[in-house]
Short mmCIF file of C-alpha atoms in Angstrom, two decimals:
data_model
loop_
_atom_site.label_atom_id
_atom_site.label_comp_id
_atom_site.label_asym_id
_atom_site.label_seq_id
_atom_site.Cartn_x
_atom_site.Cartn_y
_atom_site.Cartn_z
CA LYS U 1 21.11 -276.02 77.58
CA ASN U 2 24.87 -277.94 79.29
CA GLN U 3 23.12 -278.39 82.87
CA VAL U 4 24.79 -280.23 85.47
CA GLU U 5 22.92 -279.89 89.13
CA GLN U 6 23.97 -280.93 91.85
CA SER U 7 21.99 -282.34 95.65
CA PRO U 8 21.65 -281.30 98.59
CA GLN U 9 23.36 -278.58 98.27
CA SER U 10 25.03 -278.93 102.15
CA LEU U 11 25.03 -282.22 103.87
CA ILE U 12 25.18 -282.44 107.84
CA ILE U 13 25.95 -286.41 108.80
CA LEU U 14 27.81 -288.38 111.59
CA GLU U 15 31.07 -290.04 111.29
CA GLY U 16 31.11 -293.31 110.87
CA LYS U 17 27.49 -293.16 109.04
CA ASN U 18 27.04 -293.50 104.50
CA CYS U 19 25.42 -290.56 102.97
CA THR U 20 25.35 -290.50 99.01
CA LEU U 21 25.41 -287.39 97.23
CA GLN U 22 23.19 -287.02 93.71
CA CYS U 23 24.26 -285.12 90.07
CA ASN U 24 21.68 -284.94 87.47
CA TYR U 25 22.96 -283.63 84.29
CA THR U 26 21.36 -282.23 80.45
CA VAL U 27 24.66 -282.39 78.50
CA SER U 28 25.09 -283.69 75.14
CA PRO U 29 26.45 -285.81 73.77
CA PHE U 30 28.13 -287.00 76.98
CA SER U 31 32.10 -288.23 77.06
CA ASN U 32 32.69 -288.70 80.65
CA LEU U 33 31.90 -287.22 84.60
CA ARG U 34 34.04 -287.38 86.65
CA TRP U 35 33.72 -286.56 90.73
CA TYR U 36 36.18 -284.12 92.49
CA LYS U 37 36.92 -283.45 96.38
CA GLN U 38 37.81 -279.68 97.53
CA ASP U 39 38.65 -279.08 100.71
CA THR U 40 38.37 -275.54 101.42
CA GLY U 41 40.12 -273.08 100.06
CA ARG U 42 42.31 -275.86 98.23
CA GLY U 43 41.56 -276.69 94.65
CA PRO U 44 39.95 -279.85 93.23
CA VAL U 45 41.57 -283.17 93.63
CA SER U 46 39.97 -285.91 91.15
CA LEU U 47 38.47 -288.82 93.14
CA THR U 48 37.19 -291.17 89.80
CA ILE U 49 36.21 -290.69 85.82
CA MET U 50 33.17 -292.80 84.76
CA THR U 51 32.85 -292.90 80.92
CA PHE U 52 29.07 -294.02 79.27
CA SER U 53 29.51 -297.45 79.33
CA GLU U 54 30.39 -297.43 82.80
CA ASN U 55 27.80 -298.36 86.10
CA THR U 56 30.09 -298.33 88.75
CA LYS U 57 33.47 -296.69 90.22
CA SER U 58 35.45 -296.73 93.52
CA ASN U 59 38.00 -295.55 94.83
CA GLY U 60 37.97 -296.68 98.54
CA ARG U 61 35.86 -295.80 100.61
CA TYR U 62 33.65 -293.54 97.56
CA THR U 63 32.01 -295.56 94.96
CA ALA U 64 30.56 -293.06 91.63
CA THR U 65 27.31 -294.73 89.79
CA LEU U 66 26.23 -293.74 86.49
CA ASP U 67 23.11 -294.57 85.07
CA ALA U 68 23.93 -292.87 81.78
CA ASP U 69 20.05 -292.98 80.00
CA THR U 70 18.77 -290.98 82.63
CA LYS U 71 21.76 -288.75 83.19
CA GLN U 72 21.85 -289.68 86.62
CA SER U 73 25.33 -290.17 88.48
CA SER U 74 25.75 -290.57 92.26
CA LEU U 75 28.93 -290.82 94.71
CA HIS U 76 28.45 -292.83 97.77
CA ILE U 77 31.01 -292.53 100.55
CA THR U 78 30.74 -295.15 103.35
CA ALA U 79 31.65 -295.34 106.84
CA SER U 80 32.48 -291.44 106.38
CA GLN U 81 35.63 -289.88 108.77
CA LEU U 82 36.04 -286.23 109.58
CA SER U 83 38.54 -285.41 106.81
CA ASP U 84 35.35 -286.44 103.67
CA SER U 85 34.42 -282.74 104.92
CA ALA U 86 34.60 -280.83 102.17
CA SER U 87 33.12 -279.58 98.70
CA TYR U 88 32.36 -283.13 96.40
CA ILE U 89 31.53 -281.16 92.65
CA CYS U 90 30.26 -282.97 89.85
CA VAL U 91 31.84 -282.86 86.32
CA VAL U 92 30.46 -283.36 82.85
CA SER U 93 32.43 -283.04 79.82
CA LYS U 94 31.58 -283.57 75.90
CA PRO U 95 33.22 -285.53 73.51
CA THR U 96 35.84 -282.45 71.82
CA GLY U 97 36.78 -279.27 72.45
CA ASN U 98 37.64 -280.49 75.92
CA GLN U 99 34.09 -278.61 76.52
CA PHE U 100 33.57 -278.96 80.27
CA TYR U 101 30.59 -278.46 82.78
CA PHE U 102 30.73 -277.96 86.31
CA GLY U 103 27.89 -278.62 89.48
CA THR U 104 27.51 -275.73 91.92
CA GLY U 105 29.38 -278.75 94.13
CA THR U 106 26.77 -280.52 97.71
CA SER U 107 29.31 -279.06 100.26
CA LEU U 108 29.53 -281.88 103.23
CA THR U 109 30.43 -281.66 106.46
CA VAL U 110 31.06 -284.42 108.89
CA ILE U 111 30.70 -284.84 112.62
CA PRO U 112 31.42 -286.18 115.12
CA LYS D 1 56.07 -285.64 88.92
CA ALA D 2 54.62 -282.18 90.42
CA GLY D 3 51.63 -280.96 90.01
CA VAL D 4 49.84 -276.96 88.74
CA THR D 5 51.57 -274.55 90.96
CA GLN D 6 49.55 -271.40 91.44
CA THR D 7 51.15 -268.39 92.68
CA PRO D 8 50.75 -266.22 95.15
CA ARG D 9 48.87 -268.17 97.24
CA TYR D 10 46.71 -265.00 98.85
CA LEU D 11 46.84 -261.93 97.52
CA ILE D 12 44.79 -258.67 98.95
CA LYS D 13 44.06 -255.58 96.67
CA THR D 14 42.30 -252.37 96.63
CA ARG D 15 39.52 -251.40 93.85
CA GLY D 16 40.76 -249.67 90.93
CA GLN D 17 44.19 -252.11 90.77
CA GLN D 18 45.62 -254.90 88.81
CA VAL D 19 46.26 -257.86 89.43
CA THR D 20 48.32 -260.70 87.87
CA LEU D 21 47.72 -264.58 88.72
CA SER D 22 50.83 -267.29 87.99
CA CYS D 23 50.10 -270.83 86.42
CA SER D 24 52.95 -273.62 85.74
CA PRO D 25 51.18 -276.52 85.27
CA ILE D 26 51.78 -280.26 84.76
CA SER D 27 55.03 -280.44 82.90
CA GLY D 28 53.84 -281.42 79.32
CA HIS D 29 50.71 -280.80 79.91
CA ARG D 30 50.10 -277.80 76.96
CA SER D 31 46.05 -276.92 78.31
CA VAL D 32 45.82 -273.97 81.17
CA SER D 33 42.15 -273.82 81.97
CA TRP D 34 40.76 -270.74 84.82
CA TYR D 35 38.82 -270.58 86.47
CA GLN D 36 37.21 -268.18 89.11
CA GLN D 37 35.00 -269.94 92.40
CA THR D 38 33.03 -267.52 94.66
CA PRO D 39 30.84 -268.76 97.36
CA GLY D 40 27.52 -268.78 95.95
CA GLN D 41 27.99 -269.07 92.60
CA GLY D 42 30.25 -272.45 92.50
CA LEU D 43 32.91 -272.54 89.79
CA GLN D 44 32.55 -270.24 87.00
CA PHE D 45 34.63 -270.77 83.88
CA LEU D 46 37.16 -267.68 82.69
CA PHE D 47 39.07 -269.06 79.84
CA GLU D 48 41.49 -271.99 78.77
CA TYR D 49 44.61 -271.95 76.65
CA PHE D 50 46.12 -274.07 74.72
CA SER D 51 49.77 -274.17 72.70
CA GLU D 52 49.49 -269.74 73.64
CA THR D 53 46.23 -269.45 72.04
CA GLN D 54 43.18 -269.20 73.32
CA ARG D 55 40.85 -271.82 73.13
CA ASN D 56 37.41 -271.33 75.08
CA LYS D 57 36.00 -268.40 76.75
CA GLY D 58 33.20 -267.62 79.61
CA ASN D 59 31.34 -264.49 80.23
CA PHE D 60 33.00 -262.26 81.42
CA PRO D 61 34.25 -258.65 81.10
CA GLY D 62 36.56 -257.89 79.60
CA ARG D 63 38.51 -256.15 82.13
CA PHE D 64 39.74 -260.62 82.89
CA SER D 65 42.55 -261.29 80.38
CA GLY D 66 45.23 -263.88 80.26
CA ARG D 67 47.48 -265.25 77.65
CA GLN D 68 50.16 -268.54 77.83
CA PHE D 69 53.42 -268.42 76.90
CA SER D 70 55.63 -271.14 75.21
CA ASN D 71 56.42 -273.20 78.23
CA SER D 72 52.65 -273.89 79.28
CA ARG D 73 52.25 -271.07 81.97
CA SER D 74 50.00 -268.70 81.96
CA GLU D 75 48.95 -265.39 83.36
CA MET D 76 45.69 -264.51 84.15
CA ASN D 77 45.39 -260.54 84.63
CA VAL D 78 42.51 -258.93 86.15
CA SER D 79 42.47 -254.83 85.75
CA THR D 80 40.17 -252.46 87.50
CA LEU D 81 39.26 -254.47 90.31
CA GLU D 82 36.27 -254.35 91.97
CA LEU D 83 34.97 -256.02 95.10
CA GLY D 84 33.21 -258.58 93.41
CA ASP D 85 36.45 -259.96 92.06
CA SER D 86 37.23 -261.55 95.23
CA ALA D 87 37.48 -264.83 94.83
CA LEU D 88 39.54 -267.87 94.81
CA TYR D 89 41.01 -267.75 91.62
CA LEU D 90 41.54 -271.82 90.31
CA CYS D 91 44.30 -272.47 87.41
CA ALA D 92 43.65 -276.77 85.85
CA SER D 93 45.91 -278.58 83.48
CA SER D 94 44.91 -280.77 81.29
CA PHE D 95 46.60 -283.43 78.49
CA GLU D 96 44.91 -283.73 75.01
CA GLY D 97 41.13 -283.15 77.47
CA ASN D 98 42.28 -286.05 79.65
CA GLY D 99 40.40 -284.10 82.94
CA TYR D 100 41.96 -281.65 84.84
CA THR D 101 44.04 -281.40 87.27
CA PHE D 102 43.49 -278.46 89.67
CA GLY D 103 46.35 -276.08 91.19
CA SER D 104 45.45 -274.91 94.83
CA GLY D 105 44.16 -271.64 93.87
CA THR D 106 45.41 -267.94 94.87
CA ARG D 107 42.89 -266.18 96.71
CA LEU D 108 42.61 -262.43 96.22
CA THR D 109 40.75 -259.99 98.10
CA VAL D 110 39.35 -256.55 97.16
CA VAL D 111 39.18 -253.69 99.92
#
């Protein structure tokens, strides 16, 4: 069964600290993996996209890693800011048929 | 270029009514997908339209329907609304499967 699981479900950290969010998937065959950031009441916005051959992709303070062998990805946020408070969603896609599989997200709260 | 536009942003309906939501994709994007998002369920796939044809469909009852016009704009309709239909409805467009760009969503409240 094609599934995407994210952990933790929610996370609270102090401003300035780092954190790491996890995404494990069983989707096969695999095409790419995206991390989205979703602010409350808004649509998700793409942060990074990684294909099978990519291990790391950065976007400012966001760094995503991918281990296609173990089917695991992580999103590392460095020097967190209050504006990082949002839900982070992992999405895995197959090569054909425009099939996308969504994780249920990690809710991150950054407190001053 | 303009992003994905969803209207209206907020909507309040009573049980039993029907509702129509609209989505205008990014220019040149022919694929439009609809999602329901609730706090406990995350993003749930409703259906996808490509060139005016429904290409994929999720596990939602027949009360949920959609269509796509020749200009790629899409509408989603929910008939006989239930309290459980209260959610954020997101539309996303894509170009040949190269990931999604989401709209800001329509917040539907059923009372």
